[in-house]
Short mmCIF file of C-alpha atoms in Angstrom, two decimals:
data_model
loop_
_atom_site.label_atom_id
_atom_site.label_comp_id
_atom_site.label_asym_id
_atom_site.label_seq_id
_atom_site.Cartn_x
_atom_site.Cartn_y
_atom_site.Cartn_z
CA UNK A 1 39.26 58.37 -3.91
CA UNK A 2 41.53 57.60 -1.07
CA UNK A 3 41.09 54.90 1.09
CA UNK A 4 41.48 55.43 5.08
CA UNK A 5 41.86 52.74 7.19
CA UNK A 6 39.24 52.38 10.15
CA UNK A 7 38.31 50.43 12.99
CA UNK A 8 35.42 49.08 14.81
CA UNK A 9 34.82 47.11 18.01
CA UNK A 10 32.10 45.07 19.06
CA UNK A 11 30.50 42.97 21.75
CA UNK A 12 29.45 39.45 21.94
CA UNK A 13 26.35 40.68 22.85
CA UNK A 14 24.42 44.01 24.58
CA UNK A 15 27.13 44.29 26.98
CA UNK A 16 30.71 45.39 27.46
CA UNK A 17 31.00 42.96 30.66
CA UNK A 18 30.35 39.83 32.03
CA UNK A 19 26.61 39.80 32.26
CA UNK A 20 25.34 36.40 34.12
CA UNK A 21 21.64 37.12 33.08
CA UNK A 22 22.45 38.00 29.36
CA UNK A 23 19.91 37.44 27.17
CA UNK A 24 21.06 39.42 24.29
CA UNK A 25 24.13 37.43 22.31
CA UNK A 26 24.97 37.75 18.94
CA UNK A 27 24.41 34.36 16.83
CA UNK A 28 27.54 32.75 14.74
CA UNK A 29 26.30 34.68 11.49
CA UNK A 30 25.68 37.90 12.67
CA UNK A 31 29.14 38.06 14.18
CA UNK A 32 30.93 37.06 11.11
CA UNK A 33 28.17 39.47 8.71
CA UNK A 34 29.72 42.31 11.34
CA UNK A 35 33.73 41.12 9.98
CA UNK A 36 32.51 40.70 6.95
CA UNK A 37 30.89 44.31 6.56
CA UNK A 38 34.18 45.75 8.32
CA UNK A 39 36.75 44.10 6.22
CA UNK A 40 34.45 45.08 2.88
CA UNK A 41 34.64 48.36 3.63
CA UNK A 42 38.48 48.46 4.23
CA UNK A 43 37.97 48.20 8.21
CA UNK A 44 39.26 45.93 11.07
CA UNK A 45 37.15 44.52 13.78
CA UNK A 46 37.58 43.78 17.16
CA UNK A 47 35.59 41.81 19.53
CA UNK A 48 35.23 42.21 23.30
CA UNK A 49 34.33 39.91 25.55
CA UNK A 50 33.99 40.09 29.30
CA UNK A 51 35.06 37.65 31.13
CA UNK A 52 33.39 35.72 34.35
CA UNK A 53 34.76 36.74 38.02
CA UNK A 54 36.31 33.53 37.72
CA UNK A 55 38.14 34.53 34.48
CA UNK A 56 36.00 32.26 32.13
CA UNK A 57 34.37 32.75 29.08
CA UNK A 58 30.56 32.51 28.85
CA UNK A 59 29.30 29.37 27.40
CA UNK A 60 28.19 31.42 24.71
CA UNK A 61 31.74 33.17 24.10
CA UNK A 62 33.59 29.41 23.86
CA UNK A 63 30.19 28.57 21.43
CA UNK A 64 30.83 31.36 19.12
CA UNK A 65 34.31 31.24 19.16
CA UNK A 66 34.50 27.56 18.25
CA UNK A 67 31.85 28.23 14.93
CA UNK A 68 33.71 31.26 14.33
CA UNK A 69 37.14 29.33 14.85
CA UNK A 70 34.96 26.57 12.26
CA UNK A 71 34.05 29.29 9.61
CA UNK A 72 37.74 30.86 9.52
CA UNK A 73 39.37 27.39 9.15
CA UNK A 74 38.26 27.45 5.54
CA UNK A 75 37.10 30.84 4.86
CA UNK A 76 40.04 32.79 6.39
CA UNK A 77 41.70 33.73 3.14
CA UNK A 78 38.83 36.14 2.52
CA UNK A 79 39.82 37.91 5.53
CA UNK A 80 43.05 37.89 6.02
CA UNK A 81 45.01 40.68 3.92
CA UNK A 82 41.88 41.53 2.52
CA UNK A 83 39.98 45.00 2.06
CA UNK A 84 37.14 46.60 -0.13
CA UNK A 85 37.45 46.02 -3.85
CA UNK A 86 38.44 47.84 -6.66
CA UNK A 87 36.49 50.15 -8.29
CA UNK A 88 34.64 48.51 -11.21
CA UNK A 89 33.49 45.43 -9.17
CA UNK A 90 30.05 45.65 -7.59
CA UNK A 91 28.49 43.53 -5.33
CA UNK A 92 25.72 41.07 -6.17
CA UNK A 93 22.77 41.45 -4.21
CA UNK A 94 22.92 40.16 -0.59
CA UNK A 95 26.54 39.69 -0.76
CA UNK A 96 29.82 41.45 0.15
CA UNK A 97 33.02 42.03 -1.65
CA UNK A 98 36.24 41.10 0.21
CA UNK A 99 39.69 41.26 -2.17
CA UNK A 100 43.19 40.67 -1.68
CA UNK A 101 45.56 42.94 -3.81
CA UNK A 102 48.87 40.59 -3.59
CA UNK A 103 47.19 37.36 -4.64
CA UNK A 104 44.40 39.48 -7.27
CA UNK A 105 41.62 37.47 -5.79
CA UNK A 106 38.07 38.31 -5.22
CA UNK A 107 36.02 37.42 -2.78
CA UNK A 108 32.00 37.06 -2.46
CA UNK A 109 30.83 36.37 0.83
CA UNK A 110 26.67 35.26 -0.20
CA UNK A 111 24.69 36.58 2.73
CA UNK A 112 21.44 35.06 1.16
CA UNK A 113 21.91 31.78 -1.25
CA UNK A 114 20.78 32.34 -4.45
CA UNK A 115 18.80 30.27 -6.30
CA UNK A 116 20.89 28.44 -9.37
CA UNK A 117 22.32 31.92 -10.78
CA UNK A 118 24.63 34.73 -9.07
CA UNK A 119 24.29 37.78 -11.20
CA UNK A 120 28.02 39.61 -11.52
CA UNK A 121 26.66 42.97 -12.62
CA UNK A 122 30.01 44.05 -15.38
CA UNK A 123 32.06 41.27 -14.81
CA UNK A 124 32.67 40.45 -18.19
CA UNK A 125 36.08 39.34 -19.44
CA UNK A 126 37.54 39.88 -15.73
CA UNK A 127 37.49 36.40 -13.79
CA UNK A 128 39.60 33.50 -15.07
CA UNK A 129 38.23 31.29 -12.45
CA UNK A 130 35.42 30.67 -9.97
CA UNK A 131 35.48 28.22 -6.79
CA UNK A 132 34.09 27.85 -3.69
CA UNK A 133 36.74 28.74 -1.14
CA UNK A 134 35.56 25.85 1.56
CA UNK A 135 36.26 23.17 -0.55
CA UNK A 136 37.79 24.48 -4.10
CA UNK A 137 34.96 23.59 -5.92
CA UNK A 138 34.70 24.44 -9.13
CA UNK A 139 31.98 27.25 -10.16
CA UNK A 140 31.14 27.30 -13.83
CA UNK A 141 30.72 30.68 -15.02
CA UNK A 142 28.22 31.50 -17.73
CA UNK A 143 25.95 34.29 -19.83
CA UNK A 144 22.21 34.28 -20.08
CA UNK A 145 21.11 35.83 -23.12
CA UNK A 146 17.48 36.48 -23.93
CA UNK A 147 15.99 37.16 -20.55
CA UNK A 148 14.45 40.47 -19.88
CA UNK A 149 14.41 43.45 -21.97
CA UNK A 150 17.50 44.59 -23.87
CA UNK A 151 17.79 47.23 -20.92
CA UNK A 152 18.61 44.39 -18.61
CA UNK A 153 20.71 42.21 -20.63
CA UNK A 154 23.81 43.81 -19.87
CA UNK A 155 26.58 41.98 -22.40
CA UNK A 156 29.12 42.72 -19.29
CA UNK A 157 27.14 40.99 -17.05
CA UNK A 158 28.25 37.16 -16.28
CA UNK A 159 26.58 34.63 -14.34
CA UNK A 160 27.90 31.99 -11.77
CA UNK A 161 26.08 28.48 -11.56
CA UNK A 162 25.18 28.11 -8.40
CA UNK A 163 24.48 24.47 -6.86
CA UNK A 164 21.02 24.02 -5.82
CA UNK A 165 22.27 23.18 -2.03
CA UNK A 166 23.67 25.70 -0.04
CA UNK A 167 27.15 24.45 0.91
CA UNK A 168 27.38 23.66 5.07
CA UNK A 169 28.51 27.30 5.82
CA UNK A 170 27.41 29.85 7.79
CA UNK A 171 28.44 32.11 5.00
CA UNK A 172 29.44 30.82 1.90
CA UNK A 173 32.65 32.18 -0.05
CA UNK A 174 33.24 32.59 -3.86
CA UNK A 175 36.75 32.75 -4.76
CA UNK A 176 37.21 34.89 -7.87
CA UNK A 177 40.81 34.39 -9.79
CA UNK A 178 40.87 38.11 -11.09
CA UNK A 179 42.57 38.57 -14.71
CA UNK A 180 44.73 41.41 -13.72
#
């Protein structure tokens, strides 16, 4: 169907304005789970942020901004230019799909590590390549046959070997090098 492009705005934290006794801020992974989940659906996202009577950011703000600023430094390319993905490409559990339509790449933000194996539910014979996008790691991408019954072995189904350590990000990033 057709895709309309929306917009959402949020807060650093329960309120709209500078709040000396807030006790209510966001941490570094919710806020970027909120720009993750906007830009996944085909949103945008803004955040507000009140400033002190002095003009200032909140200790907080600068602290969230920085790990955001961190995050973005590596990850940005899943943002930027990006919006939901085609049809035909689900997203594994506990993840989100980011993609960028000039450069035909894929993104999968992992919300959750997984343990040794991402499941790519009918990915079959569409990903040349598989990285991480903090470092350009390289991802090997396999099939597991003979697990489960023959209902869940899904021949379109492909598997990416995961590292045992979850990488030092907030929210790790797959970069998927789409066929087409």
């Amino acid at each position: 169907g057709k895709r309309i492009p929306w917009e959402t705005c949020h807060t650093f934290s329960g309120s709209w304005g500078y709040h000396r006794d807030e006790t209510t801020w966001k941490d570094t992974k919710q806020l970027l789970g909120i720009l993750i989940e906007s830009v996944s659906t085909g949103g945008n996202m803004l955040l507000n942020v009140g400033p002190t009577a002095r003009g200032n950011f909140d200790y907080s703000v600068d602290e969230s901004l920085r790990k955001i600023g961190e995050w973005m430094k590596y990850n940005s390319k899943s943002i930027y230019g990006c919006t939901q993905a085609p049809d035909g490409f689900d997203a594994p559990e506990n993840c989100r799909l980011t993609y960028n339509s000039e450069t035909k790449r894929l993104y999968i933000h992992l919300f959750d590590y997984p343990v040794k194996n991402l499941k790519l539910p009918g990915y079959g014979g569409k990903i040349k390549y598989a990285q991480f996008l903090h470092d350009g790691s390289e991802i090997k991408i396999g099939k597991r046959y003979g697990y489960g019954t023959m209902e869940e072995t899904n021949m379109n189904d492909i598997y990416l070997e995961i590292p045992i350590n979850k990488p030092n990000q907030t929210i790790p990033v797959i970069e998927l090098v789409l066929y087409k």
